[in-house]
PDB file of C-alpha atoms and ligand atoms in Angstrom:
ATOM      1  CA  MET A 287     -11.446   2.331   4.782  1.00 41.00           C
ATOM      2  CA  SER A 288      -8.755   0.123   4.510  1.00 42.00           C
ATOM      3  CA  GLU A 289      -5.793  -0.632   5.148  1.00 42.00           C
ATOM      4  CA  GLY A 290      -2.873  -1.747   3.524  1.00 44.00           C
ATOM      5  CA  THR A 291      -2.393  -5.159   3.432  1.00 43.00           C
ATOM      6  CA  GLY A 292       1.389  -6.933   3.640  1.00 46.00           C
ATOM      7  CA  ALA A 293       2.951  -7.280   0.808  1.00 44.00           C
ATOM      8  CA  SER A 294       3.819 -11.620   1.902  1.00 49.00           C
ATOM      9  CA  ASP A 295       0.489 -11.717   1.619  1.00 56.00           C
ATOM     10  CA  LEU A 296       0.607 -14.411  -0.821  1.00 62.00           C
ATOM     11  CA  THR A 297      -2.982 -14.496  -2.050  1.00 71.00           C
ATOM     12  CA  LEU A 298      -3.595 -11.152  -1.927  1.00 70.00           C
ATOM     13  CA  MET A 299      -0.134 -10.746  -4.291  1.00 71.00           C
ATOM     14  CA  GLY A 300      -1.682 -13.269  -6.670  1.00 75.00           C
ATOM     15  CA  LEU A 301      -4.859 -11.629  -6.720  1.00 80.00           C
ATOM     16  CA  VAL A 302      -3.422  -8.254  -7.440  1.00 79.00           C
ATOM     17  CA  HIS A 303      -1.212 -10.031 -10.132  1.00 79.00           C
ATOM     18  CA  ASP A 304      -3.840 -11.702 -12.194  1.00 84.00           C
ATOM     19  CA  LEU A 305      -6.479  -8.958 -12.058  1.00 89.00           C
ATOM     20  CA  ASN A 306      -4.046  -6.789 -13.567  1.00 87.00           C
ATOM     21  CA  ASN A 307      -3.672  -9.392 -16.216  1.00 85.00           C
ATOM     22  CA  VAL A 308      -7.195  -9.108 -16.736  1.00 92.00           C
ATOM     23  CA  PHE A 309      -6.877  -4.759 -16.889  1.00 92.00           C
ATOM     24  CA  GLU A 310      -4.101  -5.305 -19.368  1.00 90.00           C
ATOM     25  CA  THR A 311      -6.530  -7.419 -21.974  1.00 91.00           C
ATOM     26  CA  ILE A 312      -9.270  -5.335 -21.535  1.00 94.00           C
ATOM     27  CA  SER A 313      -7.152  -2.149 -22.045  1.00 91.00           C
ATOM     28  CA  GLU A 314      -6.018  -3.521 -25.273  1.00 91.00           C
ATOM     29  CA  ALA A 315      -8.441  -4.209 -26.292  1.00 92.00           C
ATOM     30  CA  ALA A 316     -10.090  -1.054 -25.915  1.00 93.00           C
ATOM     31  CA  ASP A 317      -6.773   0.279 -27.559  1.00 91.00           C
ATOM     32  CA  ILE A 318      -7.469  -1.840 -30.463  1.00 91.00           C
ATOM     33  CA  VAL A 319     -11.328   0.136 -30.997  1.00 93.00           C
ATOM     34  CA  SER A 320     -10.377   2.997 -30.189  1.00 92.00           C
ATOM     35  CA  GLY A 321      -9.097   4.070 -33.972  1.00 91.00           C
ATOM     36  CA  ASP A 322     -13.022   3.077 -35.486  1.00 94.00           C
ATOM     37  CA  PRO A 323     -14.558   6.640 -34.957  1.00 94.00           C
ATOM     38  CA  GLU A 324     -17.537   4.867 -33.972  1.00 94.00           C
ATOM     39  CA  TRP A 325     -16.404   3.360 -31.371  1.00 94.00           C
ATOM     40  CA  ALA A 326     -13.589   5.836 -30.153  1.00 94.00           C
ATOM     41  CA  ALA A 327     -15.721   7.672 -26.854  1.00 94.00           C
ATOM     42  CA  VAL A 328     -16.858   4.038 -25.655  1.00 94.00           C
ATOM     43  CA  ALA A 329     -13.454   3.410 -25.654  1.00 95.00           C
ATOM     44  CA  ALA A 330     -12.215   5.340 -23.787  1.00 95.00           C
ATOM     45  CA  ALA A 331     -14.827   5.351 -20.985  1.00 95.00           C
ATOM     46  CA  ILE A 332     -13.403   1.554 -21.057  1.00 95.00           C
ATOM     47  CA  LEU A 333      -9.996   2.718 -20.839  1.00 95.00           C
ATOM     48  CA  ARG A 334     -10.980   5.639 -17.652  1.00 94.00           C
ATOM     49  CA  SER A 335     -12.961   2.597 -15.885  1.00 94.00           C
ATOM     50  CA  VAL A 336      -9.595   0.213 -16.198  1.00 94.00           C
ATOM     51  CA  ASP A 337      -7.717   3.349 -15.029  1.00 91.00           C
ATOM     52  CA  ARG A 338      -9.972   3.085 -11.681  1.00 90.00           C
ATOM     53  CA  GLY A 339     -10.061  -0.456 -11.693  1.00 91.00           C
ATOM     54  CA  ARG A 340      -5.961  -0.599 -11.425  1.00 88.00           C
ATOM     55  CA  ARG A 341      -5.966   2.401  -8.967  1.00 86.00           C
ATOM     56  CA  ILE A 342      -8.461   0.173  -6.290  1.00 85.00           C
ATOM     57  CA  VAL A 343      -6.007  -2.912  -7.363  1.00 83.00           C
ATOM     58  CA  GLY A 344      -2.915  -0.271  -7.061  1.00 78.00           C
ATOM     59  CA  ARG A 345      -4.070   0.420  -3.228  1.00 71.00           C
ATOM     60  CA  TYR A 346      -2.794  -2.870  -2.469  1.00 65.00           C
ATOM     61  CA  ALA A 347       0.143  -3.480  -4.475  1.00 64.00           C
ATOM     62  CA  ASP A 348       1.518   0.091  -3.348  1.00 55.00           C
ATOM     63  CA  GLN A 349       2.741   0.950   0.612  1.00 44.00           C
ATOM     64  CA  SER A 350       3.381   4.345  -0.168  1.00 43.00           C
ATOM     65  CA  ARG A 351       0.692   6.812   0.876  1.00 53.00           C
ATOM     66  CA  THR A 352       1.046  10.653  -0.059  1.00 70.00           C
ATOM     67  CA  GLY A 353      -2.790  11.096   0.411  1.00 83.00           C
ATOM     68  CA  PRO A 354      -4.554  11.971  -2.737  1.00 90.00           C
ATOM     69  CA  GLU A 355      -5.060  15.670  -3.780  1.00 93.00           C
ATOM     70  CA  LEU A 356      -8.825  16.887  -4.003  1.00 96.00           C
ATOM     71  CA  GLU A 357      -8.823  18.442  -7.179  1.00 95.00           C
ATOM     72  CA  VAL A 358      -7.893  15.370  -9.047  1.00 93.00           C
ATOM     73  CA  VAL A 359     -10.127  12.989  -6.968  1.00 95.00           C
ATOM     74  CA  VAL A 360     -13.018  15.404  -7.841  1.00 97.00           C
ATOM     75  CA  ASP A 361     -11.984  15.412 -11.537  1.00 95.00           C
ATOM     76  CA  ARG A 362     -11.948  11.875 -11.898  1.00 92.00           C
ATOM     77  CA  ALA A 363     -15.284  11.857 -10.205  1.00 95.00           C
ATOM     78  CA  VAL A 364     -16.330  14.313 -12.750  1.00 96.00           C
ATOM     79  CA  THR A 365     -15.399  12.254 -15.550  1.00 93.00           C
ATOM     80  CA  PHE A 366     -17.146   9.147 -13.967  1.00 92.00           C
ATOM     81  CA  LEU A 367     -20.183  11.184 -13.533  1.00 94.00           C
ATOM     82  CA  GLN A 368     -20.030  12.691 -17.273  1.00 93.00           C
ATOM     83  CA  ASP A 369     -19.468   9.200 -18.793  1.00 90.00           C
ATOM     84  CA  PHE A 370     -22.329   7.723 -16.655  1.00 90.00           C
ATOM     85  CA  LEU A 371     -24.997  10.303 -18.160  1.00 91.00           C
ATOM     86  CA  THR A 372     -23.675   9.471 -22.016  1.00 86.00           C
ATOM     87  CA  HIS A 373     -26.369   7.065 -21.306  1.00 79.00           C
ATOM     88  CA  LEU A 374     -28.885   8.681 -20.199  1.00 78.00           C
ATOM     89  CA  THR A 375     -30.188  11.094 -23.053  1.00 79.00           C
ATOM     90  CA  GLY A 376     -32.108  14.471 -22.591  1.00 85.00           C
ATOM     91  CA  VAL A 377     -29.905  14.792 -19.005  1.00 89.00           C
ATOM     92  CA  LYS A 378     -26.930  17.638 -19.291  1.00 94.00           C
ATOM     93  CA  VAL A 379     -25.474  18.306 -16.167  1.00 96.00           C
ATOM     94  CA  LYS A 380     -22.493  21.447 -15.846  1.00 97.00           C
ATOM     95  CA  VAL A 381     -20.100  20.872 -12.853  1.00 97.00           C
ATOM     96  CA  GLN A 382     -18.863  23.937 -11.553  1.00 98.00           C
ATOM     97  CA  ARG A 383     -15.470  23.456  -9.986  1.00 97.00           C
ATOM     98  CA  LYS A 384     -13.497  26.148  -7.198  1.00 97.00           C
ATOM     99  CA  VAL A 385     -11.008  23.901  -5.453  1.00 96.00           C
ATOM    100  CA  PRO A 386      -7.794  25.042  -5.242  1.00 94.00           C
ATOM    101  CA  ALA A 387      -4.485  23.130  -6.483  1.00 91.00           C
ATOM    102  CA  GLY A 388      -2.499  21.202  -3.582  1.00 89.00           C
ATOM    103  CA  LEU A 389      -5.417  20.684  -0.642  1.00 93.00           C
ATOM    104  CA  ARG A 390      -4.742  16.634  -0.108  1.00 92.00           C
ATOM    105  CA  LEU A 391      -6.793  14.530   2.162  1.00 94.00           C
ATOM    106  CA  GLN A 392      -6.204  11.793   4.175  1.00 91.00           C
ATOM    107  CA  GLY A 393      -6.614   8.092   3.280  1.00 88.00           C
ATOM    108  CA  ASP A 394      -7.070   6.269   0.020  1.00 87.00           C
ATOM    109  CA  SER A 395      -8.135   8.483  -3.461  1.00 87.00           C
ATOM    110  CA  SER A 396     -10.457   5.815  -4.569  1.00 87.00           C
ATOM    111  CA  ASP A 397     -12.343   5.874  -1.434  1.00 91.00           C
ATOM    112  CA  TRP A 398     -12.983   9.726  -1.776  1.00 94.00           C
ATOM    113  CA  GLU A 399     -13.590   8.972  -5.625  1.00 93.00           C
ATOM    114  CA  ARG A 400     -16.651   7.165  -4.260  1.00 94.00           C
ATOM    115  CA  VAL A 401     -17.717   9.759  -2.268  1.00 96.00           C
ATOM    116  CA  PHE A 402     -17.621  12.424  -5.248  1.00 97.00           C
ATOM    117  CA  MET A 403     -19.149   9.841  -7.178  1.00 95.00           C
ATOM    118  CA  ASN A 404     -22.070   9.136  -5.012  1.00 96.00           C
ATOM    119  CA  LEU A 405     -23.013  12.810  -4.452  1.00 98.00           C
ATOM    120  CA  PHE A 406     -22.749  13.715  -8.676  1.00 97.00           C
ATOM    121  CA  LEU A 407     -24.610  11.013  -9.160  1.00 96.00           C
ATOM    122  CA  ASN A 408     -27.569  11.883  -6.303  1.00 97.00           C
ATOM    123  CA  ALA A 409     -27.298  15.371  -7.868  1.00 97.00           C
ATOM    124  CA  ALA A 410     -27.748  14.519 -11.496  1.00 96.00           C
ATOM    125  CA  GLN A 411     -31.217  11.752 -10.561  1.00 94.00           C
ATOM    126  CA  ALA A 412     -32.336  14.694  -8.201  1.00 95.00           C
ATOM    127  CA  MET A 413     -31.883  17.265 -11.186  1.00 95.00           C
ATOM    128  CA  ARG A 414     -33.145  14.194 -14.247  1.00 91.00           C
ATOM    129  CA  GLU A 415     -36.674  15.415 -14.141  1.00 89.00           C
ATOM    130  CA  SER A 416     -36.078  19.029 -15.474  1.00 92.00           C
ATOM    131  CA  GLY A 417     -33.197  17.874 -17.892  1.00 93.00           C
ATOM    132  CA  GLY A 418     -30.211  18.560 -15.810  1.00 93.00           C
ATOM    133  CA  GLY A 419     -28.752  21.037 -14.125  1.00 96.00           C
ATOM    134  CA  GLU A 420     -25.843  22.455 -12.127  1.00 98.00           C
ATOM    135  CA  ILE A 421     -23.254  20.971  -9.594  1.00 98.00           C
ATOM    136  CA  GLU A 422     -21.072  23.343  -7.907  1.00 98.00           C
ATOM    137  CA  VAL A 423     -17.848  22.091  -6.089  1.00 98.00           C
ATOM    138  CA  GLN A 424     -16.500  24.467  -3.762  1.00 98.00           C
ATOM    139  CA  SER A 425     -13.325  23.954  -1.841  1.00 97.00           C
ATOM    140  CA  LYS A 426     -11.182  25.349   1.167  1.00 95.00           C
ATOM    141  CA  LEU A 427      -8.707  24.667   4.155  1.00 93.00           C
ATOM    142  CA  LYS A 428     -10.158  25.850   7.243  1.00 90.00           C
ATOM    143  CA  ASP A 429      -8.498  24.484  10.728  1.00 89.00           C
ATOM    144  CA  GLY A 430      -6.439  22.366   9.210  1.00 87.00           C
ATOM    145  CA  ALA A 431      -9.408  20.701   7.775  1.00 94.00           C
ATOM    146  CA  VAL A 432     -10.316  20.601   3.826  1.00 96.00           C
ATOM    147  CA  GLU A 433     -13.910  21.826   3.701  1.00 97.00           C
ATOM    148  CA  VAL A 434     -16.317  20.677   0.652  1.00 98.00           C
ATOM    149  CA  ARG A 435     -19.102  21.921  -0.240  1.00 98.00           C
ATOM    150  CA  VAL A 436     -21.316  20.162  -3.065  1.00 98.00           C
ATOM    151  CA  SER A 437     -23.980  21.544  -3.947  1.00 98.00           C
ATOM    152  CA  ASP A 438     -26.856  21.184  -6.683  1.00 98.00           C
ATOM    153  CA  ASN A 439     -29.846  23.434  -8.279  1.00 96.00           C
ATOM    154  CA  GLY A 440     -32.706  20.376  -7.938  1.00 97.00           C
ATOM    155  CA  PRO A 441     -35.075  20.272  -6.182  1.00 97.00           C
ATOM    156  CA  GLY A 442     -33.551  19.919  -2.209  1.00 97.00           C
ATOM    157  CA  ILE A 443     -34.316  17.109  -0.222  1.00 97.00           C
ATOM    158  CA  PRO A 444     -37.461  17.355   1.876  1.00 97.00           C
ATOM    159  CA  GLU A 445     -37.213  17.882   5.492  1.00 95.00           C
ATOM    160  CA  ALA A 446     -39.166  15.008   6.853  1.00 96.00           C
ATOM    161  CA  ILE A 447     -36.450  12.818   5.473  1.00 97.00           C
ATOM    162  CA  LEU A 448     -33.119  14.685   5.991  1.00 96.00           C
ATOM    163  CA  ALA A 449     -32.271  13.030   9.152  1.00 95.00           C
ATOM    164  CA  LYS A 450     -32.583   9.343   7.488  1.00 96.00           C
ATOM    165  CA  ILE A 451     -31.012  10.137   4.211  1.00 97.00           C
ATOM    166  CA  PHE A 452     -27.623   8.489   5.702  1.00 97.00           C
ATOM    167  CA  THR A 453     -28.864   5.463   6.901  1.00 95.00           C
ATOM    168  CA  ALA A 454     -28.277   2.001   4.700  1.00 94.00           C
ATOM    169  CA  ARG A 455     -31.032   1.253   2.141  1.00 92.00           C
ATOM    170  CA  PHE A 456     -33.152   4.679   2.601  1.00 95.00           C
ATOM    171  CA  SER A 457     -33.917   5.133  -0.915  1.00 95.00           C
ATOM    172  CA  THR A 458     -37.241   7.338  -2.193  1.00 95.00           C
ATOM    173  CA  ARG A 459     -35.881   6.417  -5.305  1.00 91.00           C
ATOM    174  CA  THR A 460     -37.597   3.240  -6.822  1.00 87.00           C
ATOM    175  CA  LYS A 461     -35.096   0.344  -8.033  1.00 87.00           C
ATOM    176  CA  GLN A 462     -32.168   1.757  -5.814  1.00 90.00           C
ATOM    177  CA  ALA A 463     -30.054   0.259  -2.878  1.00 92.00           C
ATOM    178  CA  GLY A 464     -30.108   3.418  -0.801  1.00 92.00           C
ATOM    179  CA  LEU A 465     -26.508   2.754  -0.416  1.00 94.00           C
ATOM    180  CA  GLY A 466     -25.006   5.526  -2.130  1.00 95.00           C
ATOM    181  CA  LEU A 467     -24.928   8.244   1.130  1.00 97.00           C
ATOM    182  CA  HIS A 468     -24.209   5.180   3.356  1.00 96.00           C
ATOM    183  CA  ILE A 469     -20.796   4.563   1.585  1.00 95.00           C
ATOM    184  CA  VAL A 470     -20.089   8.433   1.448  1.00 96.00           C
ATOM    185  CA  HIS A 471     -21.361   8.809   5.230  1.00 96.00           C
ATOM    186  CA  THR A 472     -18.362   5.452   6.348  1.00 95.00           C
ATOM    187  CA  ILE A 473     -15.715   6.599   4.430  1.00 94.00           C
ATOM    188  CA  VAL A 474     -16.123  10.374   5.241  1.00 96.00           C
ATOM    189  CA  ARG A 475     -16.685   8.794   9.088  1.00 95.00           C
ATOM    190  CA  ASP A 476     -13.077   6.378   8.250  1.00 92.00           C
ATOM    191  CA  ASN A 477     -11.166   8.918   7.810  1.00 91.00           C
ATOM    192  CA  GLY A 478     -11.708  11.577  10.581  1.00 93.00           C
ATOM    193  CA  GLY A 479     -14.540  13.378   8.771  1.00 95.00           C
ATOM    194  CA  THR A 480     -17.690  14.355   8.980  1.00 97.00           C
ATOM    195  CA  VAL A 481     -20.520  14.809   6.594  1.00 98.00           C
ATOM    196  CA  THR A 482     -23.738  16.714   6.468  1.00 98.00           C
ATOM    197  CA  ALA A 483     -26.817  17.780   4.321  1.00 98.00           C
ATOM    198  CA  ALA A 484     -29.329  20.473   3.987  1.00 98.00           C
ATOM    199  CA  ASN A 485     -31.319  22.935   1.707  1.00 98.00           C
ATOM    200  CA  ARG A 486     -30.188  25.801  -0.289  1.00 96.00           C
ATOM    201  CA  PRO A 487     -31.431  28.911   1.790  1.00 94.00           C
ATOM    202  CA  GLU A 488     -32.044  30.333  -1.558  1.00 91.00           C
ATOM    203  CA  GLY A 489     -33.159  28.477  -4.351  1.00 89.00           C
ATOM    204  CA  THR A 490     -34.095  24.924  -4.441  1.00 94.00           C
ATOM    205  CA  GLY A 491     -31.573  22.428  -4.101  1.00 97.00           C
ATOM    206  CA  ALA A 492     -29.275  20.659  -1.548  1.00 98.00           C
ATOM    207  CA  VAL A 493     -25.627  20.995  -0.502  1.00 98.00           C
ATOM    208  CA  PHE A 494     -23.820  18.734   1.638  1.00 98.00           C
ATOM    209  CA  THR A 495     -20.573  19.435   3.735  1.00 98.00           C
ATOM    210  CA  ILE A 496     -17.931  17.062   3.985  1.00 98.00           C
ATOM    211  CA  THR A 497     -15.151  18.653   6.556  1.00 97.00           C
ATOM    212  CA  ALA A 498     -12.063  16.273   6.388  1.00 96.00           C
ATOM    213  CA  PRO A 499      -8.451  16.669   8.044  1.00 93.00           C
ATOM    214  CA  ALA A 500      -6.110  18.013   5.699  1.00 92.00           C
ATOM    215  CA  LEU A 501      -2.671  16.094   4.763  1.00 86.00           C
ATOM    216  CA  VAL A 502      -0.366  17.831   6.230  1.00 71.00           C
ATOM    217  CA  PRO A 503       3.101  17.634   4.299  1.00 59.00           C
ATOM    218  CA  GLU A 504       6.212  15.999   6.709  1.00 54.00           C
TER     219      GLU A 504
HETATM  220  N1  ATP B 896     -28.727  15.457  -4.202  1.00 71.88           N
HETATM  221  C1  ATP B 896     -30.209  15.126  -3.985  1.00 71.88           C
HETATM  222  N2  ATP B 896     -30.725  15.731  -3.874  1.00 71.88           N
HETATM  223  C2  ATP B 896     -32.006  15.597  -3.648  1.00 71.88           C
HETATM  224  N3  ATP B 896     -32.461  13.952  -2.559  1.00 71.88           N
HETATM  225  C3  ATP B 896     -31.381  13.542  -2.658  1.00 71.88           C
HETATM  226  C4  ATP B 896     -29.844  13.413  -2.800  1.00 71.88           C
HETATM  227  N4  ATP B 896     -28.945  12.975  -2.857  1.00 71.88           N
HETATM  228  C5  ATP B 896     -30.058  12.085  -2.119  1.00 71.88           C
HETATM  229  N5  ATP B 896     -30.723  12.425  -1.787  1.00 71.88           N
HETATM  230  C6  ATP B 896     -32.177  11.912  -1.169  1.00 71.88           C
HETATM  231  O1  ATP B 896     -31.250  10.721  -0.392  1.00 71.88           O
HETATM  232  C7  ATP B 896     -32.091   9.219  -0.701  1.00 71.88           C
HETATM  233  C8  ATP B 896     -30.772   8.510  -0.246  1.00 71.88           C
HETATM  234  O2  ATP B 896     -29.927   8.902  -1.177  1.00 71.88           O
HETATM  235  P1  ATP B 896     -28.964   7.418  -1.548  1.00 71.88           P
HETATM  236  O3  ATP B 896     -27.719   7.717  -2.107  1.00 71.88           O
HETATM  237  O4  ATP B 896     -27.990   6.915   0.105  1.00 71.88           O
HETATM  238  O5  ATP B 896     -29.378   6.242  -2.201  1.00 71.88           O
HETATM  239  P2  ATP B 896     -30.256   6.090  -3.555  1.00 71.88           P
HETATM  240  O6  ATP B 896     -29.944   7.370  -4.165  1.00 71.88           O
HETATM  241  O7  ATP B 896     -31.894   6.401  -3.175  1.00 71.88           O
HETATM  242  O8  ATP B 896     -29.341   4.985  -3.978  1.00 71.88           O
HETATM  243  P3  ATP B 896     -28.043   4.475  -4.541  1.00 71.88           P
HETATM  244  O9  ATP B 896     -26.902   5.402  -4.508  1.00 71.88           O
HETATM  245  O10 ATP B 896     -27.650   2.897  -3.687  1.00 71.88           O
HETATM  246  O11 ATP B 896     -28.152   4.368  -5.529  1.00 71.88           O
HETATM  247  C9  ATP B 896     -32.337   9.448  -1.982  1.00 71.88           C
HETATM  248  O12 ATP B 896     -33.272   8.015  -2.476  1.00 71.88           O
HETATM  249  C10 ATP B 896     -32.261  10.969  -2.000  1.00 71.88           C
HETATM  250  O13 ATP B 896     -33.898  10.178  -1.786  1.00 71.88           O
HETATM  251 MG1   MG B 897     -26.936   7.286  -4.315  1.00 71.88          MG
END
């Protein structure tokens, strides 16, 4: 989505530097409280958020691009989902992963994390009324592209809105912005891929299919 920036851009370098100091302070504070059993889980969640922040900032500082590994990106998004769900009582979501090791995407790791975080959050929100459910992530390499399917066993997406869900500000949920899938679509498209939505042919639930160019090692 974003291009890296010239390391000569002093303003940006200064911003990266200052943000890293902020992250340092937060993680030191989290380290201190992590020794208290009552706060250990919260401290761990804070540290994971700081890690995410560092990765977002890191893409500006780090000019080397090897391409994110899908398995790692999905694992991080699952951790984010589980952190999010700890604040919602009575909702349990199990994530089944069938993601072969070694598949690499083109683009930025934190952008791809946002893609899966948004899809997982939507699935969890859709399954919330029934107390949760299961998300399945399946992936394979197909004709030089990575294909990833994210499905859930929630109510599915009404046919009447299927064509609109990737549009910015379209939402059926009160108090939500309707931006999640628009962000997904934009990131996937900017990385040369496509994303489609459908309903499961058997049972109920939504299925999102992403196809994006794989990173071919040089
Ligand atoms: N897994 C899903 N199951 C059922 N409906 C879904 C699913 N994912 C998305 N939708 C539908 O698509 C709409 C748009 O999703 P999108 O993520 O763009 O916005 P949102 O979740 O409503 O708001 P935001 O993501 O900004 O918090 C949702 O309001 C919902 O109606
Ligand atoms: Mg959403």
